[in-house]
Every structure is written in C-alpha cells, then in structure tokens.
CSV table of C-alpha atoms in Angstrom, one decimal:
chain,number,residue,atom,x,y,z
A,1,UNK,CA,-0.1,-43.4,79.7
A,2,UNK,CA,-3.0,-41.4,78.2
A,3,UNK,CA,-3.1,-39.1,81.2
A,4,UNK,CA,0.7,-38.5,81.0
A,5,UNK,CA,0.5,-37.7,77.3
A,6,UNK,CA,-2.5,-35.4,77.8
A,7,UNK,CA,-0.4,-33.5,80.3
A,8,UNK,CA,2.5,-33.3,77.8
A,9,UNK,CA,0.2,-32.1,75.1
A,10,UNK,CA,-1.3,-29.4,77.3
A,11,UNK,CA,2.1,-28.3,78.4
A,12,UNK,CA,3.3,-28.2,74.8
A,13,UNK,CA,0.4,-25.9,73.9
A,14,UNK,CA,1.4,-23.5,76.7
A,15,UNK,CA,5.1,-23.9,76.7
A,16,UNK,CA,6.0,-24.4,73.1
A,17,UNK,CA,4.1,-21.3,71.9
A,18,UNK,CA,5.5,-19.2,74.7
A,19,UNK,CA,9.0,-20.4,73.9
A,20,UNK,CA,9.0,-19.4,70.2
A,21,UNK,CA,8.5,-16.2,68.4
A,22,UNK,CA,5.1,-16.1,66.7
A,23,UNK,CA,6.3,-13.8,64.0
A,24,UNK,CA,6.9,-16.0,61.0
A,25,UNK,CA,10.4,-15.8,59.7
A,26,UNK,CA,11.8,-16.7,56.3
A,27,UNK,CA,12.6,-20.3,57.4
A,28,UNK,CA,10.0,-20.4,60.1
A,29,UNK,CA,12.7,-21.8,62.5
A,30,UNK,CA,12.1,-21.5,66.3
A,31,UNK,CA,13.7,-18.4,67.9
A,32,UNK,CA,15.1,-18.5,71.4
A,33,UNK,CA,13.3,-15.9,73.5
A,34,UNK,CA,15.3,-14.4,76.4
A,35,UNK,CA,13.7,-14.9,79.8
A,36,UNK,CA,12.4,-11.7,81.4
A,37,UNK,CA,14.1,-10.6,84.6
A,38,UNK,CA,12.6,-12.4,87.6
A,39,UNK,CA,11.0,-15.1,85.4
A,40,UNK,CA,10.9,-18.6,86.9
A,41,UNK,CA,13.9,-20.7,85.8
A,42,UNK,CA,11.6,-23.7,85.3
A,43,UNK,CA,10.4,-22.5,81.9
A,44,UNK,CA,11.6,-25.1,79.3
A,45,UNK,CA,14.3,-24.0,76.9
A,46,UNK,CA,13.9,-24.6,73.1
A,47,UNK,CA,16.4,-27.5,73.4
A,48,UNK,CA,14.3,-29.1,76.1
A,49,UNK,CA,11.1,-28.6,74.1
A,50,UNK,CA,12.7,-30.1,71.0
A,51,UNK,CA,13.7,-33.1,73.1
A,52,UNK,CA,10.2,-33.4,74.4
A,53,UNK,CA,8.9,-33.4,70.9
A,54,UNK,CA,11.2,-36.3,69.9
A,55,UNK,CA,10.4,-38.4,73.1
A,56,UNK,CA,6.6,-37.8,72.9
A,57,UNK,CA,6.4,-37.9,69.0
A,58,UNK,CA,4.9,-34.4,69.2
A,59,UNK,CA,5.1,-31.6,66.6
A,60,UNK,CA,3.7,-28.1,66.6
A,61,UNK,CA,2.3,-25.8,64.1
A,62,UNK,CA,1.1,-22.2,63.7
A,63,UNK,CA,-1.4,-21.2,61.1
A,64,UNK,CA,-1.9,-17.4,60.6
A,65,UNK,CA,-5.3,-17.1,59.1
A,66,UNK,CA,-4.7,-13.4,58.2
A,67,UNK,CA,-1.5,-13.7,56.2
A,68,UNK,CA,-1.9,-17.3,55.3
A,69,UNK,CA,1.5,-18.1,56.7
A,70,UNK,CA,2.0,-21.6,58.1
A,71,UNK,CA,4.9,-22.7,60.3
A,72,UNK,CA,5.8,-26.2,61.3
A,73,UNK,CA,8.3,-27.5,63.7
A,74,UNK,CA,10.9,-29.9,62.4
A,75,UNK,CA,9.2,-32.9,64.0
A,76,UNK,CA,5.9,-32.2,62.2
A,77,UNK,CA,7.6,-33.1,58.9
A,78,UNK,CA,8.8,-36.3,60.4
A,79,UNK,CA,5.3,-37.1,61.7
A,80,UNK,CA,3.7,-36.6,58.4
A,81,UNK,CA,6.6,-38.1,56.4
A,82,UNK,CA,6.9,-34.9,54.4
A,83,UNK,CA,10.0,-33.4,52.9
A,84,UNK,CA,10.7,-30.0,54.5
A,85,UNK,CA,11.5,-28.6,51.1
A,86,UNK,CA,7.8,-29.1,50.3
A,87,UNK,CA,6.9,-26.8,53.1
A,88,UNK,CA,4.0,-27.1,55.6
A,89,UNK,CA,0.4,-27.8,54.9
A,90,UNK,CA,-2.2,-25.1,55.2
A,91,UNK,CA,-4.8,-25.6,58.0
A,92,UNK,CA,-7.8,-26.1,55.6
A,93,UNK,CA,-5.7,-28.6,53.6
A,94,UNK,CA,-4.9,-30.7,56.7
A,95,UNK,CA,-8.0,-33.0,56.3
A,96,UNK,CA,-6.8,-34.0,52.9
A,97,UNK,CA,-3.9,-35.9,54.4
A,98,UNK,CA,-6.2,-38.1,56.5
A,99,UNK,CA,-7.6,-41.5,55.4
A,100,UNK,CA,-11.0,-41.1,53.7
A,101,UNK,CA,-12.9,-42.5,56.7
A,102,UNK,CA,-11.3,-39.9,59.1
A,103,UNK,CA,-11.5,-36.8,56.9
A,104,UNK,CA,-14.9,-35.7,58.1
A,105,UNK,CA,-13.9,-35.7,61.7
A,106,UNK,CA,-10.8,-33.8,61.1
A,107,UNK,CA,-12.5,-31.3,58.8
A,108,UNK,CA,-15.2,-30.8,61.5
A,109,UNK,CA,-12.4,-30.1,64.1
A,110,UNK,CA,-10.8,-27.4,61.9
A,111,UNK,CA,-14.2,-25.8,61.2
A,112,UNK,CA,-15.1,-25.6,64.9
A,113,UNK,CA,-11.8,-24.1,65.9
A,114,UNK,CA,-11.8,-21.5,63.1
A,115,UNK,CA,-15.4,-20.5,63.2
A,116,UNK,CA,-16.3,-21.1,66.8
A,117,UNK,CA,-13.0,-20.0,68.3
A,118,UNK,CA,-13.0,-23.0,70.6
A,119,UNK,CA,-10.2,-25.5,71.2
A,120,UNK,CA,-10.7,-29.2,70.3
A,121,UNK,CA,-9.0,-32.4,69.4
A,122,UNK,CA,-9.5,-35.3,67.0
A,123,UNK,CA,-7.7,-38.5,66.1
A,124,UNK,CA,-7.1,-39.5,62.5
A,125,UNK,CA,-5.0,-41.8,60.4
A,126,UNK,CA,-2.6,-41.0,57.5
A,127,UNK,CA,-1.0,-43.3,55.0
A,128,UNK,CA,2.7,-43.0,54.3
A,129,UNK,CA,5.6,-45.1,52.9
A,130,UNK,CA,5.8,-46.9,56.2
A,131,UNK,CA,2.1,-47.8,56.3
A,132,UNK,CA,-0.9,-46.3,58.2
A,133,UNK,CA,-0.2,-44.3,61.3
A,134,UNK,CA,-2.5,-42.8,63.9
A,135,UNK,CA,-2.2,-39.2,64.8
A,136,UNK,CA,-3.9,-37.0,67.4
A,137,UNK,CA,-4.5,-33.3,66.7
A,138,UNK,CA,-5.1,-30.7,69.4
A,139,UNK,CA,-6.0,-27.3,68.0
A,140,UNK,CA,-6.8,-24.0,69.8
A,141,UNK,CA,-7.5,-20.5,68.5
A,142,UNK,CA,-4.9,-17.8,68.8
A,143,UNK,CA,-4.9,-14.1,68.3
A,144,UNK,CA,-4.0,-14.3,64.7
A,145,UNK,CA,-5.0,-17.8,63.8
A,146,UNK,CA,-4.7,-21.3,65.2
A,147,UNK,CA,-2.0,-23.1,67.2
A,148,UNK,CA,-1.8,-26.9,66.9
A,149,UNK,CA,0.0,-29.8,68.4
A,150,UNK,CA,0.1,-33.2,66.5
A,151,UNK,CA,1.2,-36.3,68.2
A,152,UNK,CA,2.0,-39.7,66.6
A,153,UNK,CA,0.1,-42.2,68.7
A,154,UNK,CA,0.6,-45.2,66.4
A,155,UNK,CA,2.7,-47.2,68.9
A,156,UNK,CA,0.2,-46.6,71.7
A,157,UNK,CA,-2.8,-47.7,69.5
A,158,UNK,CA,-0.9,-50.8,68.3
A,159,UNK,CA,-0.1,-51.6,72.0
A,160,UNK,CA,-3.8,-51.1,72.9
A,161,UNK,CA,-4.8,-53.4,70.0
A,162,UNK,CA,-2.3,-56.0,71.1
A,163,UNK,CA,-3.6,-55.9,74.6
A,164,UNK,CA,-7.2,-56.1,73.5
A,165,UNK,CA,-6.4,-59.1,71.2
A,166,UNK,CA,-4.5,-60.8,74.0
A,167,UNK,CA,-7.5,-60.3,76.3
A,168,UNK,CA,-9.8,-61.6,73.6
A,169,UNK,CA,-7.7,-64.7,73.1
A,170,UNK,CA,-7.4,-65.2,76.9
A,171,UNK,CA,-11.2,-65.0,77.2
A,172,UNK,CA,-11.6,-67.6,74.5
A,173,UNK,CA,-9.1,-69.9,76.2
A,174,UNK,CA,-10.9,-69.6,79.5
A,175,UNK,CA,-14.3,-70.2,77.8
A,176,UNK,CA,-12.9,-73.3,76.0
A,177,UNK,CA,-11.3,-74.6,79.3
A,178,UNK,CA,-14.5,-74.1,81.2
A,179,UNK,CA,-16.5,-75.8,78.5
A,180,UNK,CA,-14.1,-78.7,78.4
A,181,UNK,CA,-14.3,-78.9,82.2
A,182,UNK,CA,-18.1,-79.0,82.0
A,183,UNK,CA,-18.0,-81.7,79.4
A,184,UNK,CA,-15.4,-83.7,81.2
A,185,UNK,CA,-17.3,-83.6,84.5
A,186,UNK,CA,-20.5,-84.5,82.8
A,187,UNK,CA,-18.9,-87.5,81.0
A,188,UNK,CA,-17.2,-88.7,84.1
A,189,UNK,CA,-20.4,-88.5,86.1
A,190,UNK,CA,-22.2,-90.4,83.4
A,191,UNK,CA,-19.6,-93.1,83.4
A,192,UNK,CA,-19.0,-93.5,87.2
A,193,UNK,CA,-21.5,-94.3,89.9
A,194,UNK,CA,-22.3,-91.5,92.2
A,195,UNK,CA,-18.9,-90.2,93.5
A,196,UNK,CA,-20.2,-89.7,97.0
A,197,UNK,CA,-22.4,-92.7,97.2
A,198,UNK,CA,-22.5,-95.3,99.9
A,199,UNK,CA,-23.5,-98.9,99.7
A,200,UNK,CA,-24.9,-100.7,102.7
A,201,UNK,CA,-24.7,-104.5,102.6
A,202,UNK,CA,-25.4,-107.1,105.3
A,203,UNK,CA,-21.7,-107.8,105.7
A,204,UNK,CA,-20.0,-104.5,104.8
A,205,UNK,CA,-20.5,-100.8,104.3
A,206,UNK,CA,-18.9,-99.2,101.2
A,207,UNK,CA,-18.3,-95.5,100.8
A,208,UNK,CA,-16.6,-93.5,98.1
A,209,UNK,CA,-15.1,-90.1,97.9
A,210,UNK,CA,-14.2,-88.7,94.5
A,211,UNK,CA,-12.8,-85.1,94.5
A,212,UNK,CA,-12.0,-83.7,91.1
A,213,UNK,CA,-8.8,-81.5,90.7
A,214,UNK,CA,-9.4,-77.8,91.3
A,215,UNK,CA,-7.6,-76.9,88.1
A,216,UNK,CA,-9.6,-77.6,84.9
A,217,UNK,CA,-6.6,-78.8,83.0
A,218,UNK,CA,-5.8,-81.4,85.7
A,219,UNK,CA,-9.1,-83.4,85.6
A,220,UNK,CA,-7.9,-87.0,85.1
A,221,UNK,CA,-8.9,-90.5,84.5
A,222,UNK,CA,-9.4,-91.8,88.1
A,223,UNK,CA,-12.1,-94.4,88.5
A,224,UNK,CA,-13.5,-97.0,90.9
A,225,UNK,CA,-15.8,-100.0,90.9
A,226,UNK,CA,-17.8,-101.7,93.7
A,227,UNK,CA,-20.2,-104.3,92.4
A,228,UNK,CA,-21.8,-107.5,93.7
A,229,UNK,CA,-21.3,-110.5,91.5
A,230,UNK,CA,-23.8,-113.4,90.8
A,231,UNK,CA,-21.7,-115.8,92.9
A,232,UNK,CA,-22.2,-113.6,96.0
A,233,UNK,CA,-18.7,-112.0,96.0
A,234,UNK,CA,-18.1,-108.3,95.9
A,235,UNK,CA,-15.7,-107.0,93.2
A,236,UNK,CA,-13.7,-104.0,94.2
A,237,UNK,CA,-11.3,-102.0,92.0
A,238,UNK,CA,-9.8,-98.6,91.7
A,239,UNK,CA,-7.5,-97.2,89.0
A,240,UNK,CA,-5.9,-94.2,87.3
A,241,UNK,CA,-5.3,-93.6,83.6
A,242,UNK,CA,-2.4,-91.5,82.5
A,243,UNK,CA,-3.1,-88.0,81.2
A,244,UNK,CA,-5.8,-85.5,81.8
A,245,UNK,CA,-8.9,-84.1,80.2
A,246,UNK,CA,-11.3,-85.8,77.8
A,247,UNK,CA,-8.8,-88.3,76.3
A,248,UNK,CA,-8.1,-89.6,79.8
A,249,UNK,CA,-11.8,-89.8,80.7
A,250,UNK,CA,-12.5,-91.7,77.4
A,251,UNK,CA,-9.7,-94.2,78.0
A,252,UNK,CA,-10.8,-94.6,81.6
A,253,UNK,CA,-14.3,-95.5,80.4
A,254,UNK,CA,-13.0,-98.2,78.1
A,255,UNK,CA,-10.8,-99.8,80.9
A,256,UNK,CA,-13.4,-99.7,83.5
A,257,UNK,CA,-16.1,-101.2,81.4
A,258,UNK,CA,-13.8,-103.8,80.0
A,259,UNK,CA,-12.8,-104.9,83.5
A,260,UNK,CA,-16.4,-105.0,84.8
A,261,UNK,CA,-17.2,-107.2,81.8
A,262,UNK,CA,-14.2,-109.5,82.4
A,263,UNK,CA,-15.4,-110.1,86.0
A,264,UNK,CA,-18.3,-112.1,84.6
A,265,UNK,CA,-15.8,-114.8,83.8
A,266,UNK,CA,-15.0,-115.2,87.5
A,267,UNK,CA,-11.3,-115.3,86.6
A,268,UNK,CA,-8.7,-114.5,89.3
A,269,UNK,CA,-7.6,-110.9,89.7
A,270,UNK,CA,-4.1,-111.6,88.2
A,271,UNK,CA,-5.7,-113.0,85.0
A,272,UNK,CA,-8.1,-110.0,84.8
A,273,UNK,CA,-5.1,-107.6,84.9
A,274,UNK,CA,-3.2,-109.7,82.3
A,275,UNK,CA,-6.2,-109.4,79.9
A,276,UNK,CA,-6.5,-105.7,80.7
A,277,UNK,CA,-2.8,-105.2,80.0
A,278,UNK,CA,-3.3,-106.8,76.6
A,279,UNK,CA,-6.2,-104.5,75.8
A,280,UNK,CA,-4.1,-101.4,76.7
A,281,UNK,CA,-1.2,-102.5,74.6
A,282,UNK,CA,-3.2,-103.4,71.5
A,283,UNK,CA,-6.1,-100.9,71.6
A,284,UNK,CA,-5.0,-97.8,73.5
A,285,UNK,CA,-1.8,-96.4,72.0
A,286,UNK,CA,0.6,-94.4,74.2
A,287,UNK,CA,-1.6,-95.0,77.2
A,288,UNK,CA,-0.6,-96.4,80.6
A,289,UNK,CA,-2.8,-97.0,83.6
A,290,UNK,CA,-2.6,-98.4,87.2
A,291,UNK,CA,-5.1,-100.6,88.8
A,292,UNK,CA,-5.7,-102.5,92.0
A,293,UNK,CA,-8.6,-105.0,92.0
A,294,UNK,CA,-9.9,-107.9,94.0
A,295,UNK,CA,-12.8,-110.0,95.3
A,296,UNK,CA,-14.2,-109.9,98.8
A,297,UNK,CA,-15.9,-113.1,99.8
A,298,UNK,CA,-18.5,-112.5,102.6
A,299,UNK,CA,-18.7,-116.0,104.0
A,300,UNK,CA,-14.9,-116.3,104.5
A,301,UNK,CA,-14.1,-112.5,104.7
A,302,UNK,CA,-11.2,-113.3,102.3
A,303,UNK,CA,-10.0,-110.5,100.1
A,304,UNK,CA,-8.1,-111.7,97.1
A,305,UNK,CA,-6.4,-109.0,95.1
A,306,UNK,CA,-3.8,-108.0,92.5
A,307,UNK,CA,-2.3,-104.8,91.4
A,308,UNK,CA,-0.8,-103.2,88.2
A,309,UNK,CA,1.7,-100.5,89.4
A,310,UNK,CA,-0.9,-99.1,91.8
A,311,UNK,CA,-0.5,-98.0,95.4
A,312,UNK,CA,-1.4,-100.9,97.7
A,313,UNK,CA,-4.5,-100.6,99.9
A,314,UNK,CA,-4.4,-99.5,103.5
A,315,UNK,CA,-5.8,-101.7,106.2
A,316,UNK,CA,-7.0,-100.2,109.4
A,317,UNK,CA,-7.4,-102.7,112.3
A,318,UNK,CA,-7.9,-101.8,115.9
A,319,UNK,CA,-7.0,-98.2,115.2
A,320,UNK,CA,-3.7,-99.0,113.6
A,321,UNK,CA,-3.3,-98.3,109.8
A,322,UNK,CA,-0.7,-100.0,107.6
A,323,UNK,CA,-0.2,-100.5,103.9
A,324,UNK,CA,-0.6,-104.0,102.6
A,325,UNK,CA,2.4,-105.7,100.9
A,326,UNK,CA,1.6,-105.7,97.2
A,327,UNK,CA,2.0,-108.7,94.9
A,328,UNK,CA,4.1,-108.3,91.8
A,329,UNK,CA,2.5,-106.3,89.0
A,330,UNK,CA,3.7,-103.9,86.3
A,331,UNK,CA,1.8,-100.8,85.0
A,332,UNK,CA,-0.8,-101.5,82.3
A,333,UNK,CA,0.6,-100.7,78.9
A,334,UNK,CA,4.2,-100.9,79.9
A,335,UNK,CA,5.2,-104.4,78.7
A,336,UNK,CA,3.6,-107.6,77.6
A,337,UNK,CA,4.0,-111.1,78.9
A,338,UNK,CA,4.7,-110.2,82.5
A,339,UNK,CA,2.7,-112.2,85.0
A,340,UNK,CA,0.7,-110.6,87.8
A,341,UNK,CA,0.9,-111.8,91.3
A,342,UNK,CA,-2.0,-112.4,93.7
A,343,UNK,CA,-2.3,-111.7,97.5
A,344,UNK,CA,-4.9,-112.7,100.1
A,345,UNK,CA,-5.9,-111.3,103.4
A,346,UNK,CA,-8.6,-112.4,105.7
A,347,UNK,CA,-10.5,-109.4,107.0
A,348,UNK,CA,-12.0,-109.2,110.5
A,349,UNK,CA,-15.2,-107.5,111.7
A,350,UNK,CA,-14.4,-103.9,112.4
A,351,UNK,CA,-11.6,-103.8,109.8
A,352,UNK,CA,-11.5,-100.9,107.3
A,353,UNK,CA,-10.0,-101.3,103.9
A,354,UNK,CA,-9.0,-98.2,102.0
A,355,UNK,CA,-8.2,-98.3,98.3
A,356,UNK,CA,-7.1,-94.9,96.7
A,357,UNK,CA,-5.5,-93.2,93.8
A,358,UNK,CA,-2.2,-91.2,94.0
A,359,UNK,CA,-4.0,-87.9,94.1
A,360,UNK,CA,-4.8,-88.6,97.7
A,361,UNK,CA,-1.2,-88.6,98.9
A,362,UNK,CA,0.8,-86.8,96.2
A,363,UNK,CA,1.4,-83.0,96.3
A,364,UNK,CA,4.0,-80.9,94.6
A,365,UNK,CA,5.0,-79.3,97.9
A,366,UNK,CA,5.9,-82.6,99.6
A,367,UNK,CA,7.5,-86.0,99.1
A,368,UNK,CA,5.2,-89.0,98.4
A,369,UNK,CA,6.5,-90.8,101.5
A,370,UNK,CA,5.5,-87.8,103.6
A,371,UNK,CA,2.0,-87.9,102.1
A,372,UNK,CA,1.7,-91.6,102.7
A,373,UNK,CA,2.7,-91.2,106.4
A,374,UNK,CA,0.1,-88.5,106.8
A,375,UNK,CA,-2.5,-90.7,105.2
A,376,UNK,CA,-1.7,-93.6,107.5
A,377,UNK,CA,-1.9,-91.4,110.6
A,378,UNK,CA,-5.3,-89.9,109.4
A,379,UNK,CA,-6.6,-93.4,108.5
A,380,UNK,CA,-5.9,-94.7,112.0
A,381,UNK,CA,-8.0,-91.8,113.4
A,382,UNK,CA,-11.1,-92.6,111.3
A,383,UNK,CA,-12.6,-94.7,114.2
A,384,UNK,CA,-13.1,-91.5,116.3
A,385,UNK,CA,-16.0,-90.6,114.0
A,386,UNK,CA,-17.8,-93.7,115.2
A,387,UNK,CA,-20.1,-95.5,112.8
A,388,UNK,CA,-20.2,-92.4,110.4
A,389,UNK,CA,-17.8,-93.7,107.7
A,390,UNK,CA,-18.6,-90.8,105.4
A,391,UNK,CA,-17.5,-88.2,108.0
A,392,UNK,CA,-14.4,-90.2,108.6
A,393,UNK,CA,-13.4,-90.1,105.0
A,394,UNK,CA,-14.1,-86.4,104.7
A,395,UNK,CA,-11.9,-85.9,107.8
A,396,UNK,CA,-9.1,-87.9,106.4
A,397,UNK,CA,-9.0,-85.8,103.2
A,398,UNK,CA,-8.9,-82.6,105.2
A,399,UNK,CA,-6.2,-83.8,107.6
A,400,UNK,CA,-3.8,-84.7,104.8
A,401,UNK,CA,-4.1,-81.3,103.1
A,402,UNK,CA,-7.6,-81.1,101.6
A,403,UNK,CA,-8.4,-81.7,97.9
A,404,UNK,CA,-5.5,-81.9,95.5
A,405,UNK,CA,-5.5,-78.9,93.1
A,406,UNK,CA,-3.3,-80.8,90.6
A,407,UNK,CA,-4.9,-84.2,90.4
A,408,UNK,CA,-8.2,-86.0,91.0
A,409,UNK,CA,-8.6,-87.9,94.3
A,410,UNK,CA,-10.5,-91.1,94.5
A,411,UNK,CA,-11.0,-93.0,97.8
A,412,UNK,CA,-12.9,-96.3,98.1
A,413,UNK,CA,-13.5,-97.6,101.7
A,414,UNK,CA,-14.9,-100.9,102.8
A,415,UNK,CA,-15.9,-101.3,106.4
A,416,UNK,CA,-16.4,-104.9,107.5
A,417,UNK,CA,-19.4,-105.2,109.8
A,418,UNK,CA,-19.6,-107.2,113.0
A,419,UNK,CA,-22.2,-109.5,111.5
A,420,UNK,CA,-20.2,-110.0,108.3
A,421,UNK,CA,-21.4,-113.5,107.4
A,422,UNK,CA,-24.8,-113.5,105.7
A,423,UNK,CA,-27.4,-116.0,107.1
A,424,UNK,CA,-27.3,-119.5,105.6
A,425,UNK,CA,-30.4,-120.2,103.6
A,426,UNK,CA,-32.7,-122.9,105.0
C-alpha cells in the first residue's frame, strides 16, 4: 500500500501541477488547460485528478513566496477540517497546525525546502473536531515558490496499529501457550513414571509408550500404572481424564494416586472403581474419567480386571489380535450407585496384553471402528519384531497413522514370558 500511495503522490506532484494554471486567480480554482497538439491522450484531466484526490485522500497546494499568494485545492480544506471561507494557510504557518510534538519536524521540512531548494517529506498529526489525524506532506521547490501535496494517512496508520496490536497479542498468546505446554509436560513427567520405560520381570516384560498431543492445547490427562504389590501380584491400569491442559493433568494426578493407594487394600478391581467413582462425584466437580484396571497373578497367570467406560484391552495370541469382552462399567463421574463388573482371563506364555487410551485409535479423519480395525491388524504383526517389544510398539503407532495431533496416546503392553511362573521358594 505504501508503494502504491508513493506512486500516486509522485504522479500528483507531476500531473496536478501540470494540469492547473499556476497563475493565482481570484478564487484560486483549478483551470482546465487545453492539451497541446500531438500531446499524449493519457494525461489526466482535472476531473480525473479531482477523483484521484478523493480516493487517495490527497490535496495539493501552491505557495508563491514572491507574492505571498497561497492556493489550496478543495480537498485540502477537507483534510485540514478548515472552512474554505477562512482561506488557505501560508507555508510558514503550516507547522502551527501540527500537534506540538510534530511541529519541529514539519518546520524543519519547510525550512529545508525554502532555503535549500530541495524536495522533502514529513508526517505530522493535527487535531480537529473528529479527533487526531495523521497527515503526510510532500513539498518541492518551484520557480516561484513551493508546490505541496498533503495526504491523509490516518486510516492507514490506524490499520498498521491494529495489525501491530494483533501481532503483539498473537505473540503473547503463543508465549502463554508454550509456557503452559512446558509446565504441563513438566507436571505430567513428574507425576507419571518414565513414559518410555520398560520393566523386566521374571514372568513378564512391561513396556509403555506415551506420546503427547502435537498441539499444545490438546495435552490431556492420560495416565497409566504398572506396580508390583506386596502379595506378589502386578497391578495394571490405564485411564483418561476429560479435558485438556493443566486442569486435566491435576485431576489425573489425584485419580492415579488415589487408585494406587486403594490397591493397598487388596480390594477387587470392581470395588476399586466404585470407590474411585465416589471420589470423582464428590471431590472433582464437572469431571469424568475412564479407567481399565486389574491384577495379574504370576503363579496362575490370571488377569482379573474391570473397566469404567474405557476401551477394553487387546489380547494378541499366536499372532492373532482381538479385543477382550468388557465387563459392565460406567464412566467415572457419570452416576452413583452403579455396580462394576469383573472379568477374568488366563494368559499364556507368549501372550501380549495391550491396554491403551482412545488417542491411539481415534482421529478426526476416520471412524473409531476403522481405527480399532487398524490397531488390531497392527497388533497382530508385533511378533515380527521378535523379542524387541519396544520396537513393536513403535511400529504399531506408526502403522495406524503415527502420533495423534489432537490427543495424547498412552499404550501399556504386557508380554507374558515363557517362564512365567516364579520359582517356588525352598
């Protein structure tokens, strides 16, 4: 826009002055000058120049320094908010119209043009009935004085200020989002065990993959737990708290720590979820969460589990993957007094149990059933990675579409070893 208006201003200095008689008349009105024979027909007419002044908010002036005559175009009066009956302003009085902070710059421009006979320009502000406006003055010496073009650039400067303010606000939003993401990730890392950690036990190998959402605003409350209990059993759990950001992380911490503490009672998984549901209903307002949890008993290889509105685990056996049939269980925080069911399955050496959050299979671009089908297919192919469970989980995530940009992805895998039964103490 600035380049375009500069061109208009330059053309105005050349064309306007050529298109008007420089001899001041009684009313100083522009006079139409006939085109010489053979002159190019592209020279603008007075009507075209007047139209250009209105569109570009441009006015012109001639100051005759010998006679003291000053001539303004009609649009100059509009720009300065001055009644035409008051007449134009003399060149040396022009700086008096500017705001005090801008008078020195405008006075310096006038002095340079008059004394040094060199063209120049300056921007200044004036105060009128409609408030403060920004003007741009371009002055150049002429044979008998000074020619000038004044442009009202108020709208342009306001637009520039609006853009600058928008950019400033956007930068602040980005900085706050990045800071919140950093705090959220730090808090999550402090609460959860190492998201890529693996646990090797005599009877099983446990591996975890936790991939945060690519978008800062989508960081959620996904969590997991894999902890040996004093009675020799392994407690396994995975869950997801509704919402995103720091509130979801804080609520996730409360639920996870509460559940881990409740396992010390050795209560069955259904009772653990009933207690956890009561906690959400009474202590975490407007919060819902899903959980699947259970105990793996090494001597019997029995996995006893319950779920609260969560996706059922996937069992991979002999290269075939299928989702377990879930027992009854409502989402935590939805309703009180509903019992939770319990399911059991006896695992075999070589089995792979996958527990996961919905971020693994859900995408905006596909139906959840399609995502589940892709996950089952990829899970069945994990065996091709051999004994490298970590590589198998990484391959599964990539095969189903990679990390989810909209939600966290948490995957807890339990590989039952051939020698799954610990030796009996003598």
